[in-house]
Amino acid sequence: MLKAGIALLCGLAMATRVAAEVLIKESEAKLPPTSATAPATRAITRGPGIRVVSPEGAVVSPFPLRVVFEPRGGAKIDLSSVRMTYLRTPNVELVDRVRGGLSEKGIDLVAAEAPPGEHQVRLTVQDSEGRQTSVLLNLNVVR
């Protein structure tokens, strides 16, 4: 009985694969790009920091997507304010696609899928004090 249980667990472990989240669909990548501009910033801001840990440089899909939110001054990240927008005409909101990996600490997806090409995504976060920060992610998917 114990051997059968171990065999079952081993089989389940082998059959379980990390499913990739579709971040950008092929049909969306075919939409015309918008003219993306860098988010407006001031010299000094107390808004939350946004640090992109992964991806760095050119990537193969699926790729890990890891972004760290850095609240400041005792404020907390307002998760309802997080926006992740694929800059196309029309823009495509992606936040629902990353919701499974979204927390006050950031975004942590083991595997995100996007078609080959260069993709610009604007990520905006606001804290409990109403201070907002935006960054532009440039994703370069080679295949």
CSV table of C-alpha atoms in Angstrom, one decimal:
chain,number,residue,atom,x,y,z
A,1,MET,CA,0.0,0.0,0.0
A,2,LEU,CA,2.8,2.4,0.9
A,3,LYS,CA,4.6,1.7,-2.4
A,4,ALA,CA,1.4,2.3,-4.3
A,5,GLY,CA,1.0,5.7,-2.5
A,6,ILE,CA,4.6,6.7,-3.3
A,7,ALA,CA,4.3,5.7,-6.9
A,8,LEU,CA,1.1,7.7,-7.2
A,9,LEU,CA,2.7,10.8,-5.7
A,10,CYS,CA,5.7,10.4,-8.0
A,11,GLY,CA,3.4,10.2,-11.0
A,12,LEU,CA,1.5,13.2,-9.9
A,13,ALA,CA,4.8,15.2,-9.4
A,14,MET,CA,5.9,14.3,-12.9
A,15,ALA,CA,2.6,15.1,-14.5
A,16,THR,CA,2.3,18.5,-12.7
A,17,ARG,CA,3.8,21.2,-14.9
A,18,VAL,CA,3.9,24.9,-14.2
A,19,ALA,CA,1.3,26.3,-16.5
A,20,ALA,CA,2.4,29.5,-18.1
A,21,GLU,CA,0.2,32.6,-17.9
A,22,VAL,CA,-0.5,34.2,-21.2
A,23,LEU,CA,0.7,37.8,-20.7
A,24,ILE,CA,0.3,39.0,-24.3
A,25,LYS,CA,-1.7,37.2,-27.0
A,26,GLU,CA,-0.6,36.8,-30.5
A,27,SER,CA,-3.6,38.8,-31.8
A,28,GLU,CA,-2.7,41.7,-29.4
A,29,ALA,CA,0.9,41.8,-30.6
A,30,LYS,CA,-0.4,42.4,-34.1
A,31,LEU,CA,-2.2,45.6,-33.0
A,32,PRO,CA,-0.4,48.8,-34.0
A,33,PRO,CA,1.9,50.2,-31.2
A,34,THR,CA,1.1,53.4,-29.5
A,35,SER,CA,3.7,56.1,-29.3
A,36,ALA,CA,5.0,55.3,-25.8
A,37,THR,CA,6.5,58.1,-23.8
A,38,ALA,CA,8.4,57.7,-20.6
A,39,PRO,CA,6.2,58.3,-17.5
A,40,ALA,CA,6.5,61.8,-16.1
A,41,THR,CA,8.5,61.9,-13.0
A,42,ARG,CA,9.6,64.6,-10.6
A,43,ALA,CA,13.1,64.9,-9.2
A,44,ILE,CA,12.1,63.8,-5.7
A,45,THR,CA,9.2,61.4,-5.1
A,46,ARG,CA,8.0,59.4,-2.1
A,47,GLY,CA,5.8,57.2,-4.3
A,48,PRO,CA,6.4,53.5,-4.2
A,49,GLY,CA,9.4,52.1,-6.0
A,50,ILE,CA,9.0,49.6,-8.8
A,51,ARG,CA,12.0,47.3,-9.4
A,52,VAL,CA,12.0,44.9,-12.4
A,53,VAL,CA,13.9,41.8,-11.3
A,54,SER,CA,13.1,39.7,-14.4
A,55,PRO,CA,13.1,39.6,-17.3
A,56,GLU,CA,16.4,41.3,-18.2
A,57,GLY,CA,17.4,41.6,-21.8
A,58,ALA,CA,16.2,39.3,-24.5
A,59,VAL,CA,14.1,36.3,-23.3
A,60,VAL,CA,12.6,33.2,-24.6
A,61,SER,CA,8.9,32.6,-23.9
A,62,PRO,CA,7.8,31.5,-21.4
A,63,PHE,CA,9.9,33.6,-19.0
A,64,PRO,CA,9.8,34.5,-15.3
A,65,LEU,CA,8.1,37.8,-14.6
A,66,ARG,CA,9.2,39.2,-11.2
A,67,VAL,CA,8.6,42.8,-10.2
A,68,VAL,CA,9.2,44.2,-6.6
A,69,PHE,CA,7.1,47.0,-5.2
A,70,GLU,CA,8.9,49.1,-2.6
A,71,PRO,CA,6.5,51.2,-0.5
A,72,ARG,CA,8.0,54.2,1.3
A,73,GLY,CA,7.3,56.1,4.4
A,74,GLY,CA,5.2,53.5,6.1
A,75,ALA,CA,2.6,53.5,3.3
A,76,LYS,CA,1.2,50.2,1.9
A,77,ILE,CA,0.7,49.3,-1.7
A,78,ASP,CA,-2.9,49.8,-2.9
A,79,LEU,CA,-3.4,46.6,-4.9
A,80,SER,CA,-6.7,47.9,-6.4
A,81,SER,CA,-4.6,50.7,-8.0
A,82,VAL,CA,-2.1,48.4,-9.9
A,83,ARG,CA,-2.4,48.8,-13.6
A,84,MET,CA,-0.4,46.9,-16.2
A,85,THR,CA,-1.1,48.2,-19.7
A,86,TYR,CA,0.2,46.7,-23.0
A,87,LEU,CA,0.8,49.8,-25.1
A,88,ARG,CA,-1.1,49.1,-28.3
A,89,THR,CA,-3.9,50.8,-30.2
A,90,PRO,CA,-6.2,50.2,-28.4
A,91,ASN,CA,-4.3,49.7,-25.1
A,92,VAL,CA,-4.7,46.2,-23.5
A,93,GLU,CA,-5.0,45.9,-19.7
A,94,LEU,CA,-3.0,43.0,-18.4
A,95,VAL,CA,-3.4,43.1,-14.7
A,96,ASP,CA,-6.1,40.4,-14.6
A,97,ARG,CA,-3.5,38.1,-16.3
A,98,VAL,CA,-0.9,38.6,-13.6
A,99,ARG,CA,-3.4,38.6,-10.6
A,100,GLY,CA,-2.4,35.1,-9.6
A,101,GLY,CA,1.1,36.4,-8.9
A,102,LEU,CA,0.2,39.8,-7.6
A,103,SER,CA,0.7,40.8,-4.0
A,104,GLU,CA,1.8,43.9,-1.9
A,105,LYS,CA,5.3,42.7,-2.5
A,106,GLY,CA,5.0,42.8,-6.3
A,107,ILE,CA,4.4,40.4,-9.2
A,108,ASP,CA,5.9,36.9,-9.2
A,109,LEU,CA,5.0,34.7,-12.1
A,110,VAL,CA,7.2,31.6,-12.8
A,111,ALA,CA,6.2,31.5,-16.4
A,112,ALA,CA,4.7,34.3,-18.5
A,113,GLU,CA,4.1,33.9,-22.3
A,114,ALA,CA,4.4,36.5,-25.0
A,115,PRO,CA,4.9,36.1,-28.8
A,116,PRO,CA,8.2,37.1,-30.3
A,117,GLY,CA,8.9,40.8,-30.7
A,118,GLU,CA,9.4,43.9,-28.7
A,119,HIS,CA,6.6,44.8,-26.3
A,120,GLN,CA,6.2,47.9,-24.2
A,121,VAL,CA,4.2,47.6,-21.0
A,122,ARG,CA,3.4,50.4,-18.6
A,123,LEU,CA,3.2,49.3,-14.9
A,124,THR,CA,1.6,51.8,-12.5
A,125,VAL,CA,1.4,51.4,-8.7
A,126,GLN,CA,-0.1,53.7,-6.0
A,127,ASP,CA,0.3,53.6,-2.3
A,128,SER,CA,-2.1,54.1,0.6
A,129,GLU,CA,-1.1,57.8,0.6
A,130,GLY,CA,-2.2,58.2,-3.0
A,131,ARG,CA,1.3,58.6,-4.3
A,132,GLN,CA,1.7,57.0,-7.7
A,133,THR,CA,4.7,55.6,-9.7
A,134,SER,CA,4.9,54.3,-13.2
A,135,VAL,CA,7.6,52.4,-15.1
A,136,LEU,CA,7.9,51.3,-18.7
A,137,LEU,CA,8.9,47.7,-19.2
A,138,ASN,CA,10.5,46.9,-22.5
A,139,LEU,CA,10.1,43.1,-23.2
A,140,ASN,CA,12.2,41.7,-26.0
A,141,VAL,CA,11.0,38.2,-26.7
A,142,VAL,CA,13.2,36.4,-29.2
A,143,ARG,CA,11.1,33.2,-29.5
